[in-house]
Amino acid sequence: MIFRTHYCGLIDKQDAGQEVAIVGWIHRRRDHGGVIFFDMRDETGLVQVVYNPDNKETFALAESCRAEFVLLSKGIVRERPEGTINPDLASGEIEIIASELTILNTSLALPFQLDEHASVGEETRLKYRFLDLRREAMQSNIRLRAKVSHSLRNVLNEEGFLEIETPLLTKATPEGARDYLVPSRTYPGSFFALPQSPQLFKQTLMASGFEKYYQFARCFRDEDLRADRQPEFTQIDIESAFVDANDIINTVTRMISKVFKETLEVDLEDFPHLTYAEAIEKYGTDKPDLRNPLELVEVKDLFINSDFKVFSEPANSDDSRIAALCIPMGGSLSRKKIDDYTDFVGTFGAKGLAYIKVDDPSKGKDGLQSPIIKFIDESIIEKLLVSLDVKEGDIVFFGAGKRKVVNDSLSALRDLVAQDLDLLTSEWAPCWIVDFPMFEIASSGLITPLHHPFTAPRCSIKELIKDPLLALTDAYDIVLNGTELGGGSVRIHDHEMQSAVLKILNINQDEAEEKFGFLILALKHGCPPHAGLAIGFDRLIMLMTKSDSIRDVIAFPKTQTASCLMTNAPGPASSEQLDELHLKIQDLNKET
RNA sequence: GGACCGGUAGUUCAGUUGGUUUAGAACGCCGCCCUGUCACGGCGGAGGUCGCGAGUUCGAGUCUCGUCCGGUCCGCCA
C-alpha cells in the first residue's frame, strides 16, 4: 500500500496543480462551519489542508476529526489565494484542497496540548512521553542527538577507530559508584553487575591489538540523580595504543570541533589548556565556565598578621585559603540578593559571605562599605584594593576557610553571579584541564585516585611510593561551558606500576586478583602503552541543545528517584521468577 | 542520608490574617453558530477526593505533624 506521495513540510509552489497524498497528524484544526482547515504534521513539518463542503462525504468526515487524529489525505496542491499566504510556515505559500480523507487512527482528547505555547509539568510529560516526544522541542533534541552521533561516528571512523561492543552483563568494578546488579539463574547467589563504564574491557582491547577503539557505551551507576545525571547514560568511549596524552587531546579536540561545525555550524575557536592547579586557584573548580570573566584572587598572604580572626586563622593554616571574587559594578546588588548569596554559599559549608562595596576607591577605607571593614587595618585594605584592582561601583566577596569549602562555595557563587548579572561573554567556551594529581585525600580520610586506579603517574614507582600525594598524572578533562564533558588519561601498562598504585590504595592482591585479575594478566602479556577518554554523550547533547536537563535529550529518561513514569519500572517480580533466581524478598515493613 | 521548592478542573496557575458566595481564571474538552483561518472567532455547557492520612479548631485548600509523588541542590557520583 502506498500511503503518501509527498511529505507535508516539503510541498511548495513547484507542486502546484499536482494531486498529492499526504499522511500525518492533525496538528491543529480550524472549523469555520463552511470550510475546515487542518494543519497536517509529519516528520518534515506542517501543511494546510482545506476541506470544502461541496465534497459532502469528505467534509462530514473532516468535521468528526480531532487533534492528533492520523489521516491520509488526497487532494490538489494549489497556490494560496491572495492575502492568505502564511509566511511563518515553510509550506505557507500553498495549500492542499482535499478530495479524499481516510482516518488511519483516532486519538483520545490529549492530556496536554502539544503546541509550543503550552507549558506542561514534567511529571505529566514523562507519563505521556510518547506525546511529549511529538512536540517540536523534543523532536529537534532527539534529532540533533542522532545527527551528532552520526557525525561522531563518521569522524572516528575517518580517524581509523574501530567500533567494538563490550558486555553489559559483567562484573562489579573496584570502588566507584554503586552497581546495578543482575542475579544469575545458573549460579545461585551470584550476580552480574551492569558496567559503570567499559574501562577494563577497553584496556583489555588494547592488549588485544585493536589499536584504536571506540564505542557508544551504555553505562550504569546506581547513585542519586541530578539535572545532568541519569542512572543509565551513554559515553563515547575511546582508547588508543601507542599514543600519549596530547594525541588523545588533539584527536578529541578535532572531533568535537568538527561535530560542532557539522551539526550546529559553530566554529569552536581555541581549546585553552589549564592545569588542575591553575583552575582551582583561579576558578575554585576543575570545570570552570570560561564564558564567565570573573576570577578568584588569592589574598591569603595579606591577612597573616591581621587581627581579624575570621581571616587570620585561615591565613595561617595550610589547608585553608582566602579568595576574593570581585564583581565589576556589583555594588548595585541589593541587600536581599547578598543575603540570598550568603544562604547559597552556606549550602557548601561556608559560614558566611564577607563583602566590601566599593563606593570610591580613591578614598581608601572611607570609600568602602562593609560589615567587616572595621576589623581590618588600613594598610591591609590599601594592599587589598591594589591587588584586586577595584573600581567604583564594584563589590568584592570573600571566602575564607577550608580550601574545599572556599573553592566549592566561591566557584558556585561565581557561576550564579554571572547568571544573575548576565556576564557571560561568549556562547561556547571549551577547555582542557590537565596535570591532575594522582591521588587526593577523600572526606573519609582515605587516599583515593582523582581519576581512577588505572591512570599512569608521571613519576617512577620509587617516587610514587615516597610521596603519592605529590604525583601528577597525564589525565585530562574536557570542559565545556562549566560542564565536565569527559575525561581520560594515559593508562598504566606496566604491571609493577599497577601493583604499586593498588598497594597505595590499600587494595590487596587477592581483591585485585578477584576483581580485575584479567587486566593485570593482560598487562603481563605484552600490553602496549595506551591512553583514552570517555565523553558524556547525553551531557554533550544537553549543552548543544541548550537544555536545562539531561532528561530533555533522552527519549525515555528516569525521574530523580530513578523510576520511569511511563512504564512504571521498576516493578515487582513474580514469585516464580524470584524462585528461579534463588532470591527472597525481605518483609519490607519489617525494615528499620 | 540532608536542605529547599512544588502538588487545587484534562493542562498551566490564582485562591488574602483560617470563615461570604456554590473553590476561580486561562487554555483544552463537549454542544450550537460561523466559507479564508492559520495559537480562527462567537454563544452556551460539562468538568474538583484541593496528593494521601492524622491532628489543632465551632470551622482547614489555607495552620501542625506524618507520608507519597515531582523538581533543584548538598552528601554521593573512583
CSV table of N, CA, C and O in Angstrom, one decimal, chain A residues 17-119:
chain,number,residue,atom,x,y,z
A,17,GLY,N,-0.9,22.4,-8.6
A,17,GLY,CA,-1.6,21.7,-9.7
A,17,GLY,C,-1.5,20.2,-9.6
A,17,GLY,O,-2.3,19.5,-10.2
A,18,GLN,N,-0.6,19.7,-8.8
A,18,GLN,CA,-0.4,18.2,-8.7
A,18,GLN,C,-1.4,17.6,-7.7
A,18,GLN,O,-1.8,18.2,-6.7
A,19,GLU,N,-1.8,16.4,-8.0
A,19,GLU,CA,-2.5,15.6,-7.0
A,19,GLU,C,-1.5,15.0,-6.1
A,19,GLU,O,-0.6,14.3,-6.5
A,20,VAL,N,-1.7,15.1,-4.8
A,20,VAL,CA,-0.8,14.5,-3.8
A,20,VAL,C,-1.6,13.7,-2.8
A,20,VAL,O,-2.8,14.0,-2.6
A,21,ALA,N,-0.8,12.8,-2.1
A,21,ALA,CA,-1.4,12.1,-1.0
A,21,ALA,C,-0.4,12.4,0.2
A,21,ALA,O,0.8,12.2,0.0
A,22,ILE,N,-0.9,12.8,1.3
A,22,ILE,CA,-0.1,13.0,2.5
A,22,ILE,C,-0.6,12.3,3.7
A,22,ILE,O,-1.8,12.0,3.7
A,23,VAL,N,0.3,11.9,4.6
A,23,VAL,CA,-0.2,11.3,5.8
A,23,VAL,C,0.4,12.2,7.0
A,23,VAL,O,1.3,12.9,6.8
A,24,GLY,N,-0.3,12.0,8.1
A,24,GLY,CA,0.3,12.7,9.3
A,24,GLY,C,-0.8,12.9,10.4
A,24,GLY,O,-1.9,12.3,10.3
A,25,TRP,N,-0.4,13.7,11.3
A,25,TRP,CA,-1.3,14.0,12.4
A,25,TRP,C,-2.0,15.4,12.3
A,25,TRP,O,-1.4,16.3,11.7
A,26,ILE,N,-3.2,15.5,12.8
A,26,ILE,CA,-3.8,16.8,12.8
A,26,ILE,C,-3.2,17.6,13.9
A,26,ILE,O,-3.4,17.4,15.1
A,27,HIS,N,-2.3,18.6,13.5
A,27,HIS,CA,-1.6,19.4,14.4
A,27,HIS,C,-2.6,20.4,15.0
A,27,HIS,O,-2.6,20.7,16.2
A,28,ARG,N,-3.4,21.0,14.2
A,28,ARG,CA,-4.4,21.9,14.6
A,28,ARG,C,-5.5,22.0,13.6
A,28,ARG,O,-5.3,21.8,12.4
A,29,ARG,N,-6.7,22.2,14.1
A,29,ARG,CA,-7.8,22.3,13.2
A,29,ARG,C,-8.6,23.6,13.4
A,29,ARG,O,-8.7,24.0,14.5
A,30,ARG,N,-9.1,24.1,12.3
A,30,ARG,CA,-9.9,25.3,12.4
A,30,ARG,C,-11.1,25.1,11.6
A,30,ARG,O,-11.1,25.1,10.3
A,31,ASP,N,-12.2,24.9,12.3
A,31,ASP,CA,-13.5,24.6,11.7
A,31,ASP,C,-14.3,25.9,11.6
A,31,ASP,O,-14.8,26.4,12.6
A,32,HIS,N,-14.5,26.4,10.4
A,32,HIS,CA,-15.3,27.6,10.2
A,32,HIS,C,-16.7,27.3,9.8
A,32,HIS,O,-17.4,28.2,9.4
A,33,GLY,N,-17.2,26.1,10.0
A,33,GLY,CA,-18.5,25.8,9.6
A,33,GLY,C,-18.7,25.5,8.2
A,33,GLY,O,-19.0,24.4,7.8
A,34,GLY,N,-18.3,26.5,7.3
A,34,GLY,CA,-18.4,26.3,5.9
A,34,GLY,C,-17.1,25.8,5.3
A,34,GLY,O,-17.2,25.3,4.1
A,35,VAL,N,-16.0,26.0,6.0
A,35,VAL,CA,-14.8,25.5,5.4
A,35,VAL,C,-13.9,25.1,6.6
A,35,VAL,O,-14.0,25.7,7.7
A,36,ILE,N,-13.2,24.0,6.5
A,36,ILE,CA,-12.4,23.4,7.6
A,36,ILE,C,-10.9,23.4,7.1
A,36,ILE,O,-10.6,23.0,6.0
A,37,PHE,N,-10.0,23.9,8.0
A,37,PHE,CA,-8.6,23.8,7.8
A,37,PHE,C,-8.0,22.9,8.8
A,37,PHE,O,-8.2,23.0,10.0
A,38,PHE,N,-7.1,22.0,8.3
A,38,PHE,CA,-6.2,21.2,9.1
A,38,PHE,C,-4.8,21.6,8.9
A,38,PHE,O,-4.4,21.7,7.7
A,39,ASP,N,-4.0,21.8,9.9
A,39,ASP,CA,-2.6,21.8,9.7
A,39,ASP,C,-2.1,20.4,10.0
A,39,ASP,O,-2.2,19.9,11.1
A,40,MET,N,-1.7,19.8,8.9
A,40,MET,CA,-1.2,18.4,9.0
A,40,MET,C,0.3,18.3,9.2
A,40,MET,O,1.0,19.1,8.6
A,41,ARG,N,0.7,17.4,10.2
A,41,ARG,CA,2.1,17.4,10.6
A,41,ARG,C,2.7,16.0,10.3
A,41,ARG,O,2.1,15.0,10.6
A,42,ASP,N,3.8,16.0,9.7
A,42,ASP,CA,4.6,14.7,9.7
A,42,ASP,C,6.0,15.1,10.1
A,42,ASP,O,6.3,16.2,10.6
A,43,GLU,N,6.9,14.2,9.9
A,43,GLU,CA,8.3,14.4,10.3
A,43,GLU,C,8.9,15.7,9.8
A,43,GLU,O,9.8,16.3,10.4
A,44,THR,N,8.4,16.1,8.6
A,44,THR,CA,9.1,17.2,7.9
A,44,THR,C,8.5,18.6,8.3
A,44,THR,O,9.1,19.6,8.0
A,45,GLY,N,7.3,18.6,8.8
A,45,GLY,CA,6.7,19.9,9.2
A,45,GLY,C,5.2,19.9,8.9
A,45,GLY,O,4.6,18.8,9.0
A,46,LEU,N,4.7,21.1,8.6
A,46,LEU,CA,3.3,21.3,8.5
A,46,LEU,C,2.8,21.7,7.1
A,46,LEU,O,3.6,22.3,6.4
A,47,VAL,N,1.6,21.3,6.8
A,47,VAL,CA,1.0,21.8,5.6
A,47,VAL,C,-0.5,22.0,5.8
A,47,VAL,O,-1.1,21.2,6.6
A,48,GLN,N,-1.1,23.0,5.2
A,48,GLN,CA,-2.5,23.3,5.4
A,48,GLN,C,-3.3,22.5,4.4
A,48,GLN,O,-3.1,22.6,3.2
A,49,VAL,N,-4.4,21.8,4.9
A,49,VAL,CA,-5.3,21.1,4.0
A,49,VAL,C,-6.7,21.7,4.2
A,49,VAL,O,-7.1,22.0,5.3
A,50,VAL,N,-7.3,22.0,3.1
A,50,VAL,CA,-8.6,22.7,3.1
A,50,VAL,C,-9.7,21.7,2.7
A,50,VAL,O,-9.6,21.0,1.7
A,51,TYR,N,-10.8,21.7,3.6
A,51,TYR,CA,-12.0,20.8,3.2
A,51,TYR,C,-13.1,21.8,2.9
A,51,TYR,O,-13.5,22.6,3.8
A,52,ASN,N,-13.7,21.6,1.7
A,52,ASN,CA,-14.8,22.4,1.3
A,52,ASN,C,-16.1,21.6,1.4
A,52,ASN,O,-16.0,20.4,1.2
A,53,PRO,N,-17.2,22.2,1.6
A,53,PRO,CA,-18.5,21.5,1.8
A,53,PRO,C,-19.0,20.9,0.6
A,53,PRO,O,-19.9,20.0,0.6
A,54,ASP,N,-18.6,21.3,-0.6
A,54,ASP,CA,-19.1,20.7,-1.9
A,54,ASP,C,-18.8,19.2,-1.9
A,54,ASP,O,-19.6,18.4,-2.5
A,55,ASN,N,-17.8,18.8,-1.3
A,55,ASN,CA,-17.5,17.3,-1.2
A,55,ASN,C,-18.1,16.8,0.1
A,55,ASN,O,-17.4,16.7,1.1
A,56,LYS,N,-19.4,16.5,0.1
A,56,LYS,CA,-20.1,16.3,1.3
A,56,LYS,C,-19.6,15.2,2.2
A,56,LYS,O,-19.4,15.4,3.4
A,57,GLU,N,-19.2,14.0,1.6
A,57,GLU,CA,-18.8,12.9,2.4
A,57,GLU,C,-17.5,13.2,3.2
A,57,GLU,O,-17.3,13.0,4.4
A,58,THR,N,-16.5,13.7,2.4
A,58,THR,CA,-15.2,14.1,3.0
A,58,THR,C,-15.4,15.2,4.0
A,58,THR,O,-14.7,15.1,5.1
A,59,PHE,N,-16.2,16.1,3.7
A,59,PHE,CA,-16.4,17.3,4.6
A,59,PHE,C,-17.0,16.8,6.0
A,59,PHE,O,-16.5,17.2,7.0
A,60,ALA,N,-17.9,15.9,5.9
A,60,ALA,CA,-18.6,15.3,7.1
A,60,ALA,C,-17.5,14.6,7.9
A,60,ALA,O,-17.5,14.7,9.2
A,61,LEU,N,-16.7,13.8,7.2
A,61,LEU,CA,-15.6,13.1,7.9
A,61,LEU,C,-14.7,14.0,8.6
A,61,LEU,O,-14.3,13.8,9.7
A,62,ALA,N,-14.3,15.1,7.9
A,62,ALA,CA,-13.4,16.1,8.4
A,62,ALA,C,-13.9,16.7,9.7
A,62,ALA,O,-13.2,17.0,10.7
A,63,GLU,N,-15.3,17.0,9.7
A,63,GLU,CA,-15.9,17.6,10.8
A,63,GLU,C,-15.8,16.7,12.1
A,63,GLU,O,-15.7,17.2,13.2
A,64,SER,N,-15.7,15.4,11.9
A,64,SER,CA,-15.6,14.5,13.0
A,64,SER,C,-14.2,14.3,13.5
A,64,SER,O,-13.9,13.7,14.6
A,65,CYS,N,-13.2,14.9,12.8
A,65,CYS,CA,-11.8,14.7,13.2
A,65,CYS,C,-11.4,15.6,14.4
A,65,CYS,O,-11.9,16.7,14.5
A,66,ARG,N,-10.5,15.2,15.2
A,66,ARG,CA,-10.0,16.0,16.3
A,66,ARG,C,-8.5,16.0,16.3
A,66,ARG,O,-7.8,15.3,15.5
A,67,ALA,N,-7.9,16.8,17.2
A,67,ALA,CA,-6.5,16.9,17.3
A,67,ALA,C,-5.8,15.6,17.4
A,67,ALA,O,-6.3,14.7,18.1
A,68,GLU,N,-4.7,15.4,16.7
A,68,GLU,CA,-3.8,14.2,16.7
A,68,GLU,C,-4.4,13.0,16.1
A,68,GLU,O,-3.9,11.9,16.2
A,69,PHE,N,-5.6,13.1,15.4
A,69,PHE,CA,-6.0,12.0,14.6
A,69,PHE,C,-5.0,11.8,13.5
A,69,PHE,O,-4.3,12.8,13.1
A,70,VAL,N,-4.8,10.6,13.0
A,70,VAL,CA,-3.9,10.2,12.0
A,70,VAL,C,-4.6,10.1,10.7
A,70,VAL,O,-5.5,9.2,10.6
A,71,LEU,N,-4.3,10.9,9.7
A,71,LEU,CA,-5.1,10.9,8.5
A,71,LEU,C,-4.2,10.6,7.2
A,71,LEU,O,-3.0,10.9,7.2
A,72,LEU,N,-4.9,10.1,6.2
A,72,LEU,CA,-4.4,10.0,4.9
A,72,LEU,C,-5.2,11.0,4.1
A,72,LEU,O,-6.5,10.8,4.0
A,73,SER,N,-4.6,12.0,3.5
A,73,SER,CA,-5.4,13.0,2.7
A,73,SER,C,-4.9,13.0,1.3
A,73,SER,O,-3.7,13.1,1.1
A,74,LYS,N,-5.9,13.1,0.4
A,74,LYS,CA,-5.5,13.3,-1.0
A,74,LYS,C,-6.1,14.6,-1.5
A,74,LYS,O,-7.2,15.0,-1.0
A,75,GLY,N,-5.5,15.2,-2.4
A,75,GLY,CA,-6.0,16.5,-2.9
A,75,GLY,C,-5.1,17.1,-3.9
A,75,GLY,O,-4.0,16.6,-4.2
A,76,ILE,N,-5.5,18.3,-4.4
A,76,ILE,CA,-4.7,19.0,-5.3
A,76,ILE,C,-4.0,20.2,-4.6
A,76,ILE,O,-4.6,20.9,-3.8
A,77,VAL,N,-2.7,20.3,-4.9
A,77,VAL,CA,-1.9,21.4,-4.3
A,77,VAL,C,-2.2,22.6,-5.2
A,77,VAL,O,-2.3,22.6,-6.4
A,78,ARG,N,-2.5,23.8,-4.4
A,78,ARG,CA,-2.7,25.0,-5.2
A,78,ARG,C,-2.0,26.1,-4.4
A,78,ARG,O,-1.9,26.1,-3.2
A,79,GLU,N,-1.6,27.1,-5.2
A,79,GLU,CA,-1.1,28.3,-4.5
A,79,GLU,C,-2.2,29.0,-3.8
A,79,GLU,O,-3.4,29.0,-4.2
A,80,ARG,N,-1.9,29.5,-2.6
A,80,ARG,CA,-2.9,30.1,-1.8
A,80,ARG,C,-3.5,31.4,-2.4
A,80,ARG,O,-2.7,32.1,-3.1
A,81,PRO,N,-4.7,31.7,-2.2
A,81,PRO,CA,-5.3,32.9,-2.7
A,81,PRO,C,-4.6,34.1,-2.1
A,81,PRO,O,-4.1,34.1,-1.0
A,82,GLU,N,-4.7,35.2,-2.9
A,82,GLU,CA,-4.1,36.5,-2.5
A,82,GLU,C,-4.5,36.8,-1.0
A,82,GLU,O,-5.6,36.7,-0.6
A,83,GLY,N,-3.5,37.2,-0.3
A,83,GLY,CA,-3.7,37.6,1.1
A,83,GLY,C,-3.9,36.5,2.1
A,83,GLY,O,-4.1,36.8,3.3
A,84,THR,N,-3.7,35.3,1.7
A,84,THR,CA,-3.9,34.2,2.7
A,84,THR,C,-2.6,33.4,2.9
A,84,THR,O,-2.5,32.3,3.5
A,85,ILE,N,-1.5,33.9,2.3
A,85,ILE,CA,-0.2,33.3,2.5
A,85,ILE,C,0.3,33.4,3.9
A,85,ILE,O,0.1,34.5,4.6
A,86,ASN,N,0.8,32.3,4.4
A,86,ASN,CA,1.3,32.3,5.8
A,86,ASN,C,2.8,32.3,5.8
A,86,ASN,O,3.4,31.2,5.6
A,87,PRO,N,3.5,33.4,6.1
A,87,PRO,CA,4.9,33.5,6.0
A,87,PRO,C,5.6,32.7,7.1
A,87,PRO,O,6.8,32.4,7.0
A,88,ASP,N,4.9,32.3,8.1
A,88,ASP,CA,5.5,31.6,9.3
A,88,ASP,C,5.7,30.1,9.0
A,88,ASP,O,6.3,29.4,9.7
A,89,LEU,N,5.1,29.7,7.8
A,89,LEU,CA,5.1,28.2,7.5
A,89,LEU,C,5.9,28.0,6.3
A,89,LEU,O,5.8,28.7,5.3
A,90,ALA,N,6.8,27.0,6.3
A,90,ALA,CA,7.6,26.7,5.2
A,90,ALA,C,6.7,26.4,3.9
A,90,ALA,O,7.1,26.9,2.8
A,91,SER,N,5.6,25.8,4.2
A,91,SER,CA,4.7,25.5,3.0
A,91,SER,C,3.6,26.5,2.9
A,91,SER,O,2.5,26.2,2.4
A,92,GLY,N,3.8,27.7,3.5
A,92,GLY,CA,2.8,28.7,3.7
A,92,GLY,C,2.3,29.3,2.4
A,92,GLY,O,1.3,30.0,2.4
A,93,GLU,N,3.0,29.1,1.3
A,93,GLU,CA,2.5,29.7,0.0
A,93,GLU,C,1.5,28.8,-0.7
A,93,GLU,O,0.8,29.2,-1.6
A,94,ILE,N,1.4,27.6,-0.2
A,94,ILE,CA,0.4,26.6,-0.9
A,94,ILE,C,-0.5,26.0,0.1
A,94,ILE,O,-0.4,26.2,1.4
A,95,GLU,N,-1.5,25.3,-0.4
A,95,GLU,CA,-2.4,24.5,0.5
A,95,GLU,C,-2.9,23.4,-0.3
A,95,GLU,O,-2.8,23.4,-1.6
A,96,ILE,N,-3.5,22.4,0.3
A,96,ILE,CA,-4.0,21.2,-0.4
A,96,ILE,C,-5.5,21.3,-0.3
A,96,ILE,O,-6.1,21.3,0.8
A,97,ILE,N,-6.2,21.3,-1.5
A,97,ILE,CA,-7.6,21.2,-1.5
A,97,ILE,C,-8.0,19.7,-1.5
A,97,ILE,O,-7.8,19.0,-2.4
A,98,ALA,N,-8.6,19.3,-0.3
A,98,ALA,CA,-8.8,17.9,-0.1
A,98,ALA,C,-9.9,17.3,-1.0
A,98,ALA,O,-10.9,18.0,-1.2
A,99,SER,N,-9.6,16.1,-1.5
A,99,SER,CA,-10.7,15.4,-2.3
A,99,SER,C,-11.1,14.1,-1.6
A,99,SER,O,-12.2,13.7,-1.7
A,100,GLU,N,-10.1,13.6,-0.8
A,100,GLU,CA,-10.4,12.3,-0.1
A,100,GLU,C,-9.8,12.3,1.2
A,100,GLU,O,-8.7,13.0,1.4
A,101,LEU,N,-10.4,11.6,2.2
A,101,LEU,CA,-9.8,11.6,3.5
A,101,LEU,C,-10.0,10.2,4.1
A,101,LEU,O,-11.2,9.7,4.1
A,102,THR,N,-9.0,9.6,4.6
A,102,THR,CA,-9.1,8.4,5.3
A,102,THR,C,-8.5,8.6,6.7
A,102,THR,O,-7.4,9.1,6.9
A,103,ILE,N,-9.4,8.2,7.7
A,103,ILE,CA,-8.9,8.3,9.1
A,103,ILE,C,-8.1,7.0,9.4
A,103,ILE,O,-8.7,5.9,9.5
A,104,LEU,N,-6.8,7.1,9.6
A,104,LEU,CA,-6.0,5.9,9.8
A,104,LEU,C,-6.0,5.6,11.3
A,104,LEU,O,-5.8,4.4,11.7
A,105,ASN,N,-6.2,6.6,12.2
A,105,ASN,CA,-6.4,6.3,13.6
A,105,ASN,C,-7.0,7.6,14.2
A,105,ASN,O,-6.7,8.7,13.8
A,106,THR,N,-7.7,7.3,15.3
A,106,THR,CA,-8.3,8.4,16.1
A,106,THR,C,-7.4,8.7,17.3
A,106,THR,O,-6.4,7.9,17.5
A,107,SER,N,-7.7,9.7,18.0
A,107,SER,CA,-7.0,9.9,19.3
A,107,SER,C,-7.9,10.4,20.4
A,107,SER,O,-8.9,11.1,20.1
A,108,LEU,N,-7.7,9.9,21.6
A,108,LEU,CA,-8.4,10.5,22.7
A,108,LEU,C,-8.1,11.9,22.8
A,108,LEU,O,-7.1,12.4,22.3
A,109,ALA,N,-8.9,12.6,23.6
A,109,ALA,CA,-8.6,14.0,23.9
A,109,ALA,C,-7.2,14.0,24.6
A,109,ALA,O,-7.0,13.2,25.4
A,110,LEU,N,-6.4,15.0,24.3
A,110,LEU,CA,-5.0,14.9,24.8
A,110,LEU,C,-4.9,15.4,26.3
A,110,LEU,O,-5.7,16.2,26.7
A,111,PRO,N,-4.0,14.8,27.0
A,111,PRO,CA,-3.8,15.2,28.4
A,111,PRO,C,-3.2,16.6,28.5
A,111,PRO,O,-3.3,17.3,29.5
A,112,PHE,N,-2.5,17.0,27.4
A,112,PHE,CA,-1.9,18.3,27.4
A,112,PHE,C,-1.7,18.7,25.9
A,112,PHE,O,-1.7,17.9,25.0
A,113,GLN,N,-1.7,20.0,25.7
A,113,GLN,CA,-1.6,20.5,24.3
A,113,GLN,C,-0.1,20.3,23.8
A,113,GLN,O,0.8,20.5,24.6
A,114,LEU,N,0.0,20.0,22.6
A,114,LEU,CA,1.4,19.8,22.1
A,114,LEU,C,2.0,21.0,21.4
A,114,LEU,O,3.2,20.9,21.0
A,115,ASP,N,1.3,22.1,21.3
A,115,ASP,CA,1.9,23.2,20.7
A,115,ASP,C,2.9,23.9,21.6
A,115,ASP,O,2.9,23.7,22.8
A,116,GLU,N,3.8,24.7,21.0
A,116,GLU,CA,4.9,25.3,21.7
A,116,GLU,C,4.5,26.3,22.7
A,116,GLU,O,5.3,26.8,23.5
A,117,HIS,N,3.2,26.8,22.6
A,117,HIS,CA,2.8,27.8,23.5
A,117,HIS,C,2.4,27.3,24.9
A,117,HIS,O,2.3,28.0,25.9
A,118,ALA,N,2.0,26.0,24.9
A,118,ALA,CA,1.5,25.5,26.2
A,118,ALA,C,2.7,25.0,27.1
A,118,ALA,O,3.7,24.5,26.6
A,119,SER,N,2.6,25.2,28.4
A,119,SER,CA,3.6,24.7,29.3
A,119,SER,C,3.0,23.5,30.0
A,119,SER,O,1.8,23.5,30.4
